[in-house]
Amino acid sequence: MLTEPGGNTRANHYGLAIAKLDNKNYEEARILIEDLLKQDPYNLYYLDVHTDILIAEKKYEQAKEFLQQAYLLRPNNQVVTLNYANVAVKSANYGLAVHLLRNLLYYKDDNILAYDLLSEAYKAQEDFAKYYETRSDLFYQLANYPKAIDDLNEALNSLKPDARLENRRIEAKKRQLQAEFERLQRM
């Protein structure tokens, strides 16, 4: 039992699991965190550490199964979705990662980690137009307008010649960012 007298608490076991993970004692970390998950299976802190342990052990399929169940219970929860997408990227399941992250960003469009993971997935798929556009969104969130505009230019340069609609959409986005940046500079 994890609530014995003398400080043997869940918080102590959680901290110990993290320390064991940091020291690459994955099996010991996993035993501790799995005991905690048995007591509180919906705890997002435990879920996060459990996922980190499975990733460190390169048990991607096991992590995906674990997170798929959590995602079904909590679709678009940031912790669950980011962990699930991270495992998808690590296991080269880029389509799943893109799907999860685009859904999350639809509801929470200021999540820097989601933009970072999404750009990584697009890069791995060699979809450079989307990669640069997503990086632009990331730099916009960080209020780095010059870099955001530069990445939109890279996205435009990466488009196929027949992608006229995408070209117009990205051009419009670039003009909007440039106008916003100019407004901010005048303040």
mmCIF file of C-alpha atoms in Angstrom:
data_model
loop_
_atom_site.group_PDB
_atom_site.id
_atom_site.type_symbol
_atom_site.label_atom_id
_atom_site.label_comp_id
_atom_site.label_asym_id
_atom_site.label_seq_id
_atom_site.Cartn_x
_atom_site.Cartn_y
_atom_site.Cartn_z
ATOM 1 C CA MET A 1 0.000 0.000 0.000
ATOM 2 C CA LEU A 2 1.292 3.438 -0.915
ATOM 3 C CA THR A 3 -0.133 5.467 1.981
ATOM 4 C CA GLU A 4 1.747 3.940 4.894
ATOM 5 C CA PRO A 5 2.870 6.110 7.810
ATOM 6 C CA GLY A 6 6.352 7.571 7.733
ATOM 7 C CA GLY A 7 6.091 9.462 4.483
ATOM 8 C CA ASN A 8 5.523 6.497 2.176
ATOM 9 C CA THR A 9 2.972 8.437 0.129
ATOM 10 C CA ARG A 10 1.809 8.469 -3.459
ATOM 11 C CA ALA A 11 3.656 11.726 -4.000
ATOM 12 C CA ASN A 12 6.879 10.117 -2.789
ATOM 13 C CA HIS A 13 6.370 7.129 -5.087
ATOM 14 C CA TYR A 14 5.594 9.448 -7.996
ATOM 15 C CA GLY A 15 8.765 11.438 -7.374
ATOM 16 C CA LEU A 16 10.760 8.239 -6.999
ATOM 17 C CA ALA A 17 9.369 6.938 -10.313
ATOM 18 C CA ILE A 18 10.511 10.134 -12.020
ATOM 19 C CA ALA A 19 13.951 9.874 -10.425
ATOM 20 C CA LYS A 20 14.255 6.236 -11.522
ATOM 21 C CA LEU A 21 13.205 7.225 -15.042
ATOM 22 C CA ASP A 22 15.794 10.019 -15.112
ATOM 23 C CA ASN A 23 18.435 7.521 -13.970
ATOM 24 C CA LYS A 24 17.369 5.031 -16.675
ATOM 25 C CA ASN A 25 16.070 2.496 -14.134
ATOM 26 C CA TYR A 26 13.057 1.905 -16.352
ATOM 27 C CA GLU A 27 11.809 -1.340 -14.862
ATOM 28 C CA GLU A 28 11.777 0.032 -11.313
ATOM 29 C CA ALA A 29 10.142 3.262 -12.525
ATOM 30 C CA ARG A 30 7.489 1.288 -14.409
ATOM 31 C CA ILE A 31 6.649 -0.867 -11.363
ATOM 32 C CA LEU A 32 6.190 2.236 -9.207
ATOM 33 C CA ILE A 33 4.054 4.112 -11.734
ATOM 34 C CA GLU A 34 1.937 1.059 -12.585
ATOM 35 C CA ASP A 35 1.144 0.643 -8.870
ATOM 36 C CA LEU A 36 0.068 4.283 -8.769
ATOM 37 C CA LEU A 37 -2.039 3.867 -11.915
ATOM 38 C CA LYS A 38 -3.829 0.905 -10.330
ATOM 39 C CA GLN A 39 -4.911 3.183 -7.493
ATOM 40 C CA ASP A 40 -5.731 6.185 -9.675
ATOM 41 C CA PRO A 41 -6.044 5.141 -13.335
ATOM 42 C CA TYR A 42 -7.219 8.588 -14.519
ATOM 43 C CA ASN A 43 -4.369 10.594 -13.010
ATOM 44 C CA LEU A 44 -2.779 12.561 -15.849
ATOM 45 C CA TYR A 45 0.546 12.935 -14.039
ATOM 46 C CA TYR A 46 0.858 9.174 -13.752
ATOM 47 C CA LEU A 47 -0.214 8.732 -17.371
ATOM 48 C CA ASP A 48 2.456 11.189 -18.510
ATOM 49 C CA VAL A 49 5.285 9.452 -16.623
ATOM 50 C CA HIS A 50 4.065 5.996 -17.661
ATOM 51 C CA THR A 51 4.180 7.122 -21.295
ATOM 52 C CA ASP A 52 7.683 8.559 -20.858
ATOM 53 C CA ILE A 53 8.850 5.234 -19.438
ATOM 54 C CA LEU A 54 7.342 3.246 -22.317
ATOM 55 C CA ILE A 55 8.939 5.624 -24.834
ATOM 56 C CA ALA A 56 12.310 5.326 -23.096
ATOM 57 C CA GLU A 57 11.972 1.542 -23.328
ATOM 58 C CA LYS A 58 10.925 1.893 -26.997
ATOM 59 C CA LYS A 59 7.674 0.050 -26.256
ATOM 60 C CA TYR A 60 5.744 2.157 -28.741
ATOM 61 C CA GLU A 61 2.936 -0.300 -29.485
ATOM 62 C CA GLN A 62 2.244 -0.812 -25.782
ATOM 63 C CA ALA A 63 2.245 2.956 -25.283
ATOM 64 C CA LYS A 64 -0.128 3.466 -28.220
ATOM 65 C CA GLU A 65 -2.569 0.881 -26.843
ATOM 66 C CA PHE A 66 -2.434 2.480 -23.402
ATOM 67 C CA LEU A 67 -2.958 5.974 -24.781
ATOM 68 C CA GLN A 68 -5.630 4.943 -27.257
ATOM 69 C CA GLN A 69 -7.785 3.843 -24.333
ATOM 70 C CA ALA A 70 -7.100 7.094 -22.478
ATOM 71 C CA TYR A 71 -7.896 9.088 -25.631
ATOM 72 C CA LEU A 72 -11.235 7.321 -26.039
ATOM 73 C CA LEU A 73 -12.120 8.416 -22.497
ATOM 74 C CA ARG A 74 -10.721 11.958 -22.892
ATOM 75 C CA PRO A 75 -10.596 13.007 -26.526
ATOM 76 C CA ASN A 76 -8.573 16.168 -27.071
ATOM 77 C CA ASN A 77 -7.336 16.324 -23.496
ATOM 78 C CA GLN A 78 -3.995 18.080 -23.900
ATOM 79 C CA VAL A 79 -1.915 15.677 -21.799
ATOM 80 C CA VAL A 80 -3.413 12.555 -23.343
ATOM 81 C CA THR A 81 -3.332 13.873 -26.908
ATOM 82 C CA LEU A 82 0.221 15.219 -26.747
ATOM 83 C CA ASN A 83 1.499 11.949 -25.279
ATOM 84 C CA TYR A 84 -0.425 9.908 -27.857
ATOM 85 C CA ALA A 85 0.853 12.077 -30.722
ATOM 86 C CA ASN A 86 4.405 11.907 -29.371
ATOM 87 C CA VAL A 87 4.255 8.108 -29.346
ATOM 88 C CA ALA A 88 2.803 8.165 -32.860
ATOM 89 C CA VAL A 89 5.720 10.306 -34.070
ATOM 90 C CA LYS A 90 8.282 8.116 -32.271
ATOM 91 C CA SER A 91 6.789 4.991 -33.885
ATOM 92 C CA ALA A 92 6.667 6.633 -37.355
ATOM 93 C CA ASN A 93 2.867 6.683 -37.405
ATOM 94 C CA TYR A 94 2.834 10.239 -38.720
ATOM 95 C CA GLY A 95 -0.707 10.135 -40.092
ATOM 96 C CA LEU A 96 -2.077 9.376 -36.630
ATOM 97 C CA ALA A 97 0.046 12.139 -35.107
ATOM 98 C CA VAL A 98 -1.179 14.680 -37.667
ATOM 99 C CA HIS A 99 -4.801 13.662 -37.082
ATOM 100 C CA LEU A 100 -4.521 13.910 -33.290
ATOM 101 C CA LEU A 101 -2.659 17.226 -33.298
ATOM 102 C CA ARG A 102 -4.848 18.938 -35.877
ATOM 103 C CA ASN A 103 -7.913 17.991 -33.829
ATOM 104 C CA LEU A 104 -6.296 19.324 -30.656
ATOM 105 C CA LEU A 105 -5.264 22.562 -32.354
ATOM 106 C CA TYR A 106 -8.799 23.020 -33.653
ATOM 107 C CA TYR A 107 -9.949 23.305 -30.027
ATOM 108 C CA LYS A 108 -6.802 24.797 -28.498
ATOM 109 C CA ASP A 109 -4.947 26.755 -31.152
ATOM 110 C CA ASP A 110 -2.273 28.188 -28.854
ATOM 111 C CA ASN A 111 -0.569 24.951 -27.841
ATOM 112 C CA ILE A 112 3.115 25.388 -28.647
ATOM 113 C CA LEU A 113 3.979 21.727 -28.023
ATOM 114 C CA ALA A 114 1.255 20.630 -30.431
ATOM 115 C CA TYR A 115 2.629 22.896 -33.171
ATOM 116 C CA ASP A 116 6.143 21.612 -32.538
ATOM 117 C CA LEU A 117 5.093 17.943 -32.724
ATOM 118 C CA LEU A 118 2.918 18.611 -35.766
ATOM 119 C CA SER A 119 5.769 20.262 -37.629
ATOM 120 C CA GLU A 120 7.970 17.270 -36.757
ATOM 121 C CA ALA A 121 5.348 14.893 -38.197
ATOM 122 C CA TYR A 122 5.037 16.908 -41.411
ATOM 123 C CA LYS A 123 8.804 17.044 -41.802
ATOM 124 C CA ALA A 124 9.043 13.270 -41.390
ATOM 125 C CA GLN A 125 6.377 12.900 -44.085
ATOM 126 C CA GLU A 126 8.428 15.269 -46.267
ATOM 127 C CA ASP A 127 5.431 17.591 -46.603
ATOM 128 C CA PHE A 128 7.578 20.688 -46.443
ATOM 129 C CA ALA A 129 4.845 23.192 -47.274
ATOM 130 C CA LYS A 130 2.852 22.068 -44.236
ATOM 131 C CA TYR A 131 6.024 21.748 -42.182
ATOM 132 C CA TYR A 132 6.968 25.379 -42.773
ATOM 133 C CA GLU A 133 3.401 26.617 -42.363
ATOM 134 C CA THR A 134 3.121 24.823 -39.019
ATOM 135 C CA ARG A 135 6.466 26.241 -37.919
ATOM 136 C CA SER A 136 5.123 29.645 -38.897
ATOM 137 C CA ASP A 137 2.136 29.065 -36.614
ATOM 138 C CA LEU A 138 4.540 28.054 -33.849
ATOM 139 C CA PHE A 139 6.630 31.216 -34.258
ATOM 140 C CA TYR A 140 3.448 33.299 -34.377
ATOM 141 C CA GLN A 141 2.478 31.842 -30.983
ATOM 142 C CA LEU A 142 5.916 32.879 -29.733
ATOM 143 C CA ALA A 143 5.350 36.400 -31.177
ATOM 144 C CA ASN A 144 8.337 35.999 -33.499
ATOM 145 C CA TYR A 145 6.702 37.621 -36.514
ATOM 146 C CA PRO A 146 9.802 37.864 -38.737
ATOM 147 C CA LYS A 147 10.501 34.128 -38.371
ATOM 148 C CA ALA A 148 6.808 33.299 -38.861
ATOM 149 C CA ILE A 149 6.746 35.324 -42.095
ATOM 150 C CA ASP A 150 10.017 33.744 -43.277
ATOM 151 C CA ASP A 151 8.583 30.282 -42.729
ATOM 152 C CA LEU A 152 5.458 31.201 -44.705
ATOM 153 C CA ASN A 153 7.752 32.222 -47.562
ATOM 154 C CA GLU A 154 9.446 28.813 -47.272
ATOM 155 C CA ALA A 155 6.017 27.155 -47.325
ATOM 156 C CA LEU A 156 5.144 29.053 -50.501
ATOM 157 C CA ASN A 157 8.431 27.979 -52.076
ATOM 158 C CA SER A 158 7.709 24.353 -51.137
ATOM 159 C CA LEU A 159 4.281 24.225 -52.761
ATOM 160 C CA LYS A 160 3.761 22.351 -55.987
ATOM 161 C CA PRO A 161 3.139 24.663 -58.965
ATOM 162 C CA ASP A 162 -0.476 23.486 -59.365
ATOM 163 C CA ALA A 163 -1.402 24.188 -55.693
ATOM 164 C CA ARG A 164 -3.049 27.519 -56.485
ATOM 165 C CA LEU A 165 -5.605 27.413 -53.685
ATOM 166 C CA GLU A 166 -2.947 26.621 -51.071
ATOM 167 C CA ASN A 167 -0.778 29.369 -52.521
ATOM 168 C CA ARG A 168 -3.572 31.933 -52.143
ATOM 169 C CA ARG A 169 -4.391 30.788 -48.623
ATOM 170 C CA ILE A 170 -0.776 31.003 -47.448
ATOM 171 C CA GLU A 171 -0.267 34.348 -49.220
ATOM 172 C CA ALA A 172 -3.316 35.718 -47.393
ATOM 173 C CA LYS A 173 -1.995 34.388 -44.096
ATOM 174 C CA LYS A 174 1.368 36.044 -44.797
ATOM 175 C CA ARG A 175 -0.262 39.395 -45.591
ATOM 176 C CA GLN A 176 -2.277 39.174 -42.370
ATOM 177 C CA LEU A 177 0.871 38.481 -40.318
ATOM 178 C CA GLN A 178 2.771 41.294 -42.027
ATOM 179 C CA ALA A 179 -0.061 43.759 -41.316
ATOM 180 C CA GLU A 180 -0.275 42.646 -37.683
ATOM 181 C CA PHE A 181 3.517 42.950 -37.292
ATOM 182 C CA GLU A 182 3.511 46.455 -38.826
ATOM 183 C CA ARG A 183 0.689 47.480 -36.470
ATOM 184 C CA LEU A 184 2.664 46.236 -33.481
ATOM 185 C CA GLN A 185 5.781 48.080 -34.597
ATOM 186 C CA ARG A 186 3.821 51.370 -34.766
ATOM 187 C CA MET A 187 2.648 51.028 -31.158
#
